[in-house]
XYZ file of C-alpha atoms in Angstrom:
227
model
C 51.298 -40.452 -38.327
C 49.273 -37.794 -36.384
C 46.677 -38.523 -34.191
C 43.659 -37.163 -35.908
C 41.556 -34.092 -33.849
C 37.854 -34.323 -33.190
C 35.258 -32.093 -34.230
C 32.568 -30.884 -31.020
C 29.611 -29.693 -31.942
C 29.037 -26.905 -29.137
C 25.493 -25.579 -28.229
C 25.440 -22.041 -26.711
C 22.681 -20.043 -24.927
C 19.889 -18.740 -26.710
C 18.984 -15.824 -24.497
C 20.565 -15.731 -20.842
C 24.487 -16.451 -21.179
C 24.147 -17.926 -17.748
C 22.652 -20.663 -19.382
C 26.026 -21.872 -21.328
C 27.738 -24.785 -19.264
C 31.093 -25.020 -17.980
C 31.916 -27.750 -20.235
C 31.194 -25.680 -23.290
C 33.704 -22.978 -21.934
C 36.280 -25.436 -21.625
C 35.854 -26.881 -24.842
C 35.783 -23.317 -26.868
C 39.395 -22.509 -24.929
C 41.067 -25.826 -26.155
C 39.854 -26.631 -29.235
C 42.223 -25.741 -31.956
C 39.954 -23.976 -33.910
C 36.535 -22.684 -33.308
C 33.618 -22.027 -36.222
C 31.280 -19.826 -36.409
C 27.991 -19.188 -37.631
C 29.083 -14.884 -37.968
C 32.236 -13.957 -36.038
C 30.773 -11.014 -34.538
C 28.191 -12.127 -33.196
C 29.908 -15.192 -31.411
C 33.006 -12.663 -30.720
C 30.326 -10.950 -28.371
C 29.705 -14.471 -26.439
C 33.480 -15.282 -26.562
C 34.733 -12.115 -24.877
C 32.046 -12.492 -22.315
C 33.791 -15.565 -21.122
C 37.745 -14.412 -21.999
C 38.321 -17.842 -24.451
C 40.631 -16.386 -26.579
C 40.819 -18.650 -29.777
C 40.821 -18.715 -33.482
C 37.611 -18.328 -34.913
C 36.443 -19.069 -38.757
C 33.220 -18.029 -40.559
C 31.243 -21.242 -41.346
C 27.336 -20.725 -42.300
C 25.072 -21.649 -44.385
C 26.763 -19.646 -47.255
C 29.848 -21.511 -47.471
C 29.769 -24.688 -45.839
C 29.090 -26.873 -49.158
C 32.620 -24.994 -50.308
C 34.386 -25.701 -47.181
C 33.315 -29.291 -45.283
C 36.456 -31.148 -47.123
C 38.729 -28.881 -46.146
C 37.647 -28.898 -41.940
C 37.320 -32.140 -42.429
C 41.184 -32.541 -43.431
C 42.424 -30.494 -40.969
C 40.679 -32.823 -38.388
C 41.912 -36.004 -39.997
C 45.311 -34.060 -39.493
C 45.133 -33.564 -35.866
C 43.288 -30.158 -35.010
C 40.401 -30.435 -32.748
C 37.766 -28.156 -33.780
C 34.514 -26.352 -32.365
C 30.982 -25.575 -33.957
C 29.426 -23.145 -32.589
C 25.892 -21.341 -33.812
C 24.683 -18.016 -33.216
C 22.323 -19.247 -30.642
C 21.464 -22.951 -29.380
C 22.329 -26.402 -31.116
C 24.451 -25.910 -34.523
C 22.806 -28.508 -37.027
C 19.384 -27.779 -35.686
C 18.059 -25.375 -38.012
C 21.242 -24.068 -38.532
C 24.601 -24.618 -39.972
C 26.015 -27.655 -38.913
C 24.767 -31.471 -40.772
C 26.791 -31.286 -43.645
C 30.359 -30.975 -41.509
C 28.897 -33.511 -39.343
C 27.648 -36.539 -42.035
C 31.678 -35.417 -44.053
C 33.089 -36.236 -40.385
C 31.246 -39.187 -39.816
C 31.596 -40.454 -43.549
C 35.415 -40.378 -43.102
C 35.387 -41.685 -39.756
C 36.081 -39.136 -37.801
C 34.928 -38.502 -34.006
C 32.378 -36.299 -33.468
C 30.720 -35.599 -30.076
C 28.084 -33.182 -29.617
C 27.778 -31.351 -25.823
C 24.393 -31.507 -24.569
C 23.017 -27.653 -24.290
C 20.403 -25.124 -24.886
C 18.218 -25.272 -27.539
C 15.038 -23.162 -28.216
C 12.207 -25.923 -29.048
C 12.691 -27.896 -25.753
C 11.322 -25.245 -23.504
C 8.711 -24.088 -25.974
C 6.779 -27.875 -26.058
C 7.279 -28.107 -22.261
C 5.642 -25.149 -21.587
C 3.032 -25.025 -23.874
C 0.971 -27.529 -21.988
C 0.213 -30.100 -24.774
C 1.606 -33.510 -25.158
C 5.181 -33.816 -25.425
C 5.393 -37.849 -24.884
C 5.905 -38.150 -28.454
C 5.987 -34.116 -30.692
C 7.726 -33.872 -34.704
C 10.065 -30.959 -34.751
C 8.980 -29.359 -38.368
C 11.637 -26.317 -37.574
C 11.334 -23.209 -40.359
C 8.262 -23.836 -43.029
C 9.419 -23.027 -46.775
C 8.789 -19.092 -47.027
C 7.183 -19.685 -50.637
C 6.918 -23.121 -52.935
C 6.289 -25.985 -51.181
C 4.714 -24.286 -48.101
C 1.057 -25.531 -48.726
C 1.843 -28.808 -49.414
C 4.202 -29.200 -46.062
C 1.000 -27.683 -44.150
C -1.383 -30.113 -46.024
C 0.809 -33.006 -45.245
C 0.208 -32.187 -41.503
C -3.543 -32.508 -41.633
C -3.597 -36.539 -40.027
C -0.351 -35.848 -37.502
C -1.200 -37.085 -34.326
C 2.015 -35.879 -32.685
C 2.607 -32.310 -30.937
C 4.068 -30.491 -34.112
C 7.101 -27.626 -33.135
C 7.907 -24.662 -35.809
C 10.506 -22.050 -36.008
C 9.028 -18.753 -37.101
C 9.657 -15.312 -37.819
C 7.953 -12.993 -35.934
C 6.895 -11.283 -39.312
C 5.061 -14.571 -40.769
C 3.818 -15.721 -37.402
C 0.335 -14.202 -37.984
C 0.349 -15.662 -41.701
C 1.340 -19.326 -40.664
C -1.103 -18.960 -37.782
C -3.976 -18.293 -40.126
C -3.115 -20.995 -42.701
C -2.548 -23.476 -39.971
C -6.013 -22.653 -38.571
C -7.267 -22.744 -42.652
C -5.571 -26.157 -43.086
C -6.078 -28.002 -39.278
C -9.071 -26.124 -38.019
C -9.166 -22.377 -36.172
C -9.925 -24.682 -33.015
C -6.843 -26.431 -32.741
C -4.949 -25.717 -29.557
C -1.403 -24.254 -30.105
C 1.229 -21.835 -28.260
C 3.639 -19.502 -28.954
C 6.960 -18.840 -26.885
C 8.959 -16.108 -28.187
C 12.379 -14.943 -26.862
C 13.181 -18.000 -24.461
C 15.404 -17.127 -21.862
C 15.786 -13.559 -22.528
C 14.329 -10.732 -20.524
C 11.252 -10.596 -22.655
C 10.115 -14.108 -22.640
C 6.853 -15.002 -23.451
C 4.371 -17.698 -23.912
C 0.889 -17.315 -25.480
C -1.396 -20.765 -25.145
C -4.734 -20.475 -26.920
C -6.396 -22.332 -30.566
C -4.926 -21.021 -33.283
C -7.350 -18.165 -34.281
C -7.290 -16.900 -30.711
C -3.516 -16.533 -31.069
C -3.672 -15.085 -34.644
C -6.216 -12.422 -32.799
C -3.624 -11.681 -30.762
C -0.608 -11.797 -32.577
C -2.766 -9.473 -35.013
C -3.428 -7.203 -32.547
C 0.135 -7.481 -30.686
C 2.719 -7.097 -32.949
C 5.203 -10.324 -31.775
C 9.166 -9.375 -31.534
C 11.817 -11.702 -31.450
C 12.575 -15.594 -31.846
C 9.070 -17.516 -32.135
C 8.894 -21.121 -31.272
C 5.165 -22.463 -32.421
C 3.738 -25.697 -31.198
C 0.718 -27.035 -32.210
C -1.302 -29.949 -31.060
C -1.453 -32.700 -33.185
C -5.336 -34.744 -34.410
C -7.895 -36.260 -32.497
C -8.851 -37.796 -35.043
């Protein structure tokens, strides 16, 4: 009977490439197979660092259709490699439903440690990160108001994914919903040349993200209740 593989769940840099670890190199050039959130844009990171490997489209379009079968091919010996387009797969991005198949049929899975956006974002923002609730992406349309409403008694630093073109939007209903005083900050493009990280309540950042027009990857933290 064949050994069966192991599936690695591989984080890679979400702005400077310096920031991907020698471990994660190694584990993209000997895994069997490596999957990918889009080819091309992980082809780009790839070359960067000659691994030469075989690389298969897995996202958020096709994984429901295709878990089983990675999952087989692991239980029949291949050792394979998730990789995102940027940070942590599974965290806000392609990645649980591989991993709970995996685990449900007993199979090893070991994720590297790595970058990931939200980390550096609640560091820096200056407000408590003993104890935070990572809320990633807010539904775009039903369900939205009653996620925000369900914040109103969190006590905990709250963390949210957002695109630059609803940042001013969620601002404003967050200030609507937990008060326009409520101390927040916004880090956009984290480890890239443009980084950036606004600190202010939340009306004086939708002021400024009204008046500045934000670019890139957002990362929003806001404080959590006094109360």
């Amino acid at each position: 009977m064949t050994d069966q593989g192991k599936l690695y769940i591989v984080p890679t840099p979400v702005g400077n490439l310096e920031d991907m670890t020698f471990r994660a190199i190694r584990i993209l050039r000997e895994a069997d197979l490596i999957l990918a959130e889009d080819t091309r844009t992980s082809g780009i990171l790839l070359k960067h660092f000659e691994i030469k490997n075989n690389l298969l489209s897995h996202h958020k379009f096709n994984e429901h259709q295709t878990v089983d079968g990675l999952a087989d091919r692991i239980l029949a010996g291949q050792t394979v490699a998730l990789i995102s387009d940027a940070g942590t797969p599974g965290i806000s991005d392609p990645g649980f439903l591989l991993v709970r198949e995996c685990v449900r049929r007993g199979i090893e899975v070991q994720c590297l440690p790595g970058a990931t956006a939200f980390v550096p974002a609640v560091v820096d923002s200056g407000l408590p990160n003993d104890r935070f609730c990572f809320e990633g992406f807010l539904p775009q349309k039903k369900g939205r108001m009653t996620r925000l409403n369900a914040l109103t008694d969190e006590k905990r630093t709250m963390i949210f994914y957002e695109s630059p073109y609803r940042l001013v939007k969620t601002l404003n209903q967050l200030a609507e919903v937990l008060g326009d005083g409520r101390q927040a900050s916004v880090s956009r493009e984290i480890s890239k040349v443009h980084e950036e990280t606004v600190r202010g309540t939340l009306a004086e950042l939708a002021d400024h993200f009204t008046a500045h027009e934000p670019r890139g990857e957002i990362v929003l933290v806001v404080a959590g209740t006094d109360d």
